[in-house]
Tab-separated table of C-alpha atoms in Angstrom:
chain	number	residue	atom	x	y	z
A	1	MET	CA	80.415	74.062	44.359
A	2	PRO	CA	83.076	76.524	45.508
A	3	PHE	CA	81.445	79.510	47.188
A	4	ASP	CA	83.719	81.903	45.259
A	5	SER	CA	81.962	80.871	42.031
A	6	VAL	CA	78.550	82.017	43.323
A	7	LEU	CA	77.349	85.023	41.324
A	8	TYR	CA	74.256	85.946	43.324
A	9	THR	CA	72.790	85.024	46.688
A	10	ALA	CA	69.549	86.048	48.333
A	11	ALA	CA	69.356	84.464	51.785
A	12	ASP	CA	68.145	81.041	50.606
A	13	ILE	CA	68.809	81.062	46.827
A	14	MET	CA	72.042	81.232	44.832
A	15	VAL	CA	73.197	81.445	41.216
A	16	ALA	CA	76.423	79.830	40.052
A	17	PRO	CA	77.905	78.814	36.708
A	18	ALA	CA	76.958	75.380	35.373
A	19	THR	CA	80.179	74.044	33.902
A	20	GLY	CA	81.036	71.173	31.611
A	21	PRO	CA	83.754	68.583	32.222
A	22	ASP	CA	86.328	70.881	30.618
A	23	GLY	CA	85.404	73.801	32.893
A	24	ALA	CA	83.599	75.784	30.191
A	25	ILE	CA	80.511	77.653	31.376
A	26	LEU	CA	77.457	76.045	29.766
A	27	GLY	CA	74.860	78.151	31.574
A	28	TYR	CA	73.845	79.184	35.060
A	29	ARG	CA	72.280	77.107	37.822
A	30	VAL	CA	69.758	78.505	40.310
A	31	THR	CA	69.706	76.448	43.519
A	32	THR	CA	68.501	76.615	47.073
A	33	MET	CA	71.096	76.633	49.817
A	34	GLY	CA	69.971	73.056	50.489
A	35	GLY	CA	71.139	72.044	47.008
A	36	ASP	CA	67.773	71.716	45.249
A	37	VAL	CA	68.024	72.888	41.640
A	38	ILE	CA	65.323	75.377	40.667
A	39	ALA	CA	66.500	76.118	37.113
A	40	VAL	CA	69.407	75.859	34.706
A	41	VAL	CA	69.436	78.561	32.035
A	42	ARG	CA	71.861	79.928	29.454
A	43	HIS	CA	71.852	83.599	30.443
A	44	ARG	CA	73.165	84.977	33.727
A	45	GLU	CA	70.618	87.815	33.845
A	46	ILE	CA	67.722	85.353	33.533
A	47	ALA	CA	69.173	83.143	36.265
A	48	ILE	CA	69.474	86.135	38.587
A	49	ALA	CA	65.905	87.235	37.781
A	50	ILE	CA	64.614	83.717	38.567
A	51	ALA	CA	66.558	83.652	41.839
A	52	ASP	CA	65.284	87.082	42.831
A	53	ALA	CA	61.673	86.156	41.997
A	54	GLN	CA	61.966	82.906	43.975
A	55	HIS	CA	63.395	84.795	46.938
A	56	GLN	CA	60.592	87.392	46.795
A	57	GLU	CA	57.995	84.611	46.629
A	58	GLU	CA	59.502	82.929	49.696
A	59	CYS	CA	59.491	86.224	51.602
A	60	LEU	CA	55.871	86.923	50.703
A	61	SER	CA	54.682	83.386	51.461
A	62	ARG	CA	56.047	83.691	55.017
A	63	HIS	CA	53.798	86.706	55.553
A	64	LEU	CA	50.745	85.125	53.949
A	65	HIS	CA	50.722	81.924	56.005
């Protein structure tokens, strides 16, 4: 995935368009920097909210363990 297509990053999570074979945006993909897919959703705002929540959870879990 080209880094210039990333819409949101939070240290270890990113949101980028999920495109079809013709290049049309079908939704938005939330992934870890390691490439693990967390979610694929239709709305950009929801994808960003999921990414932000996942990032917050990771930050909190570091302090709890």
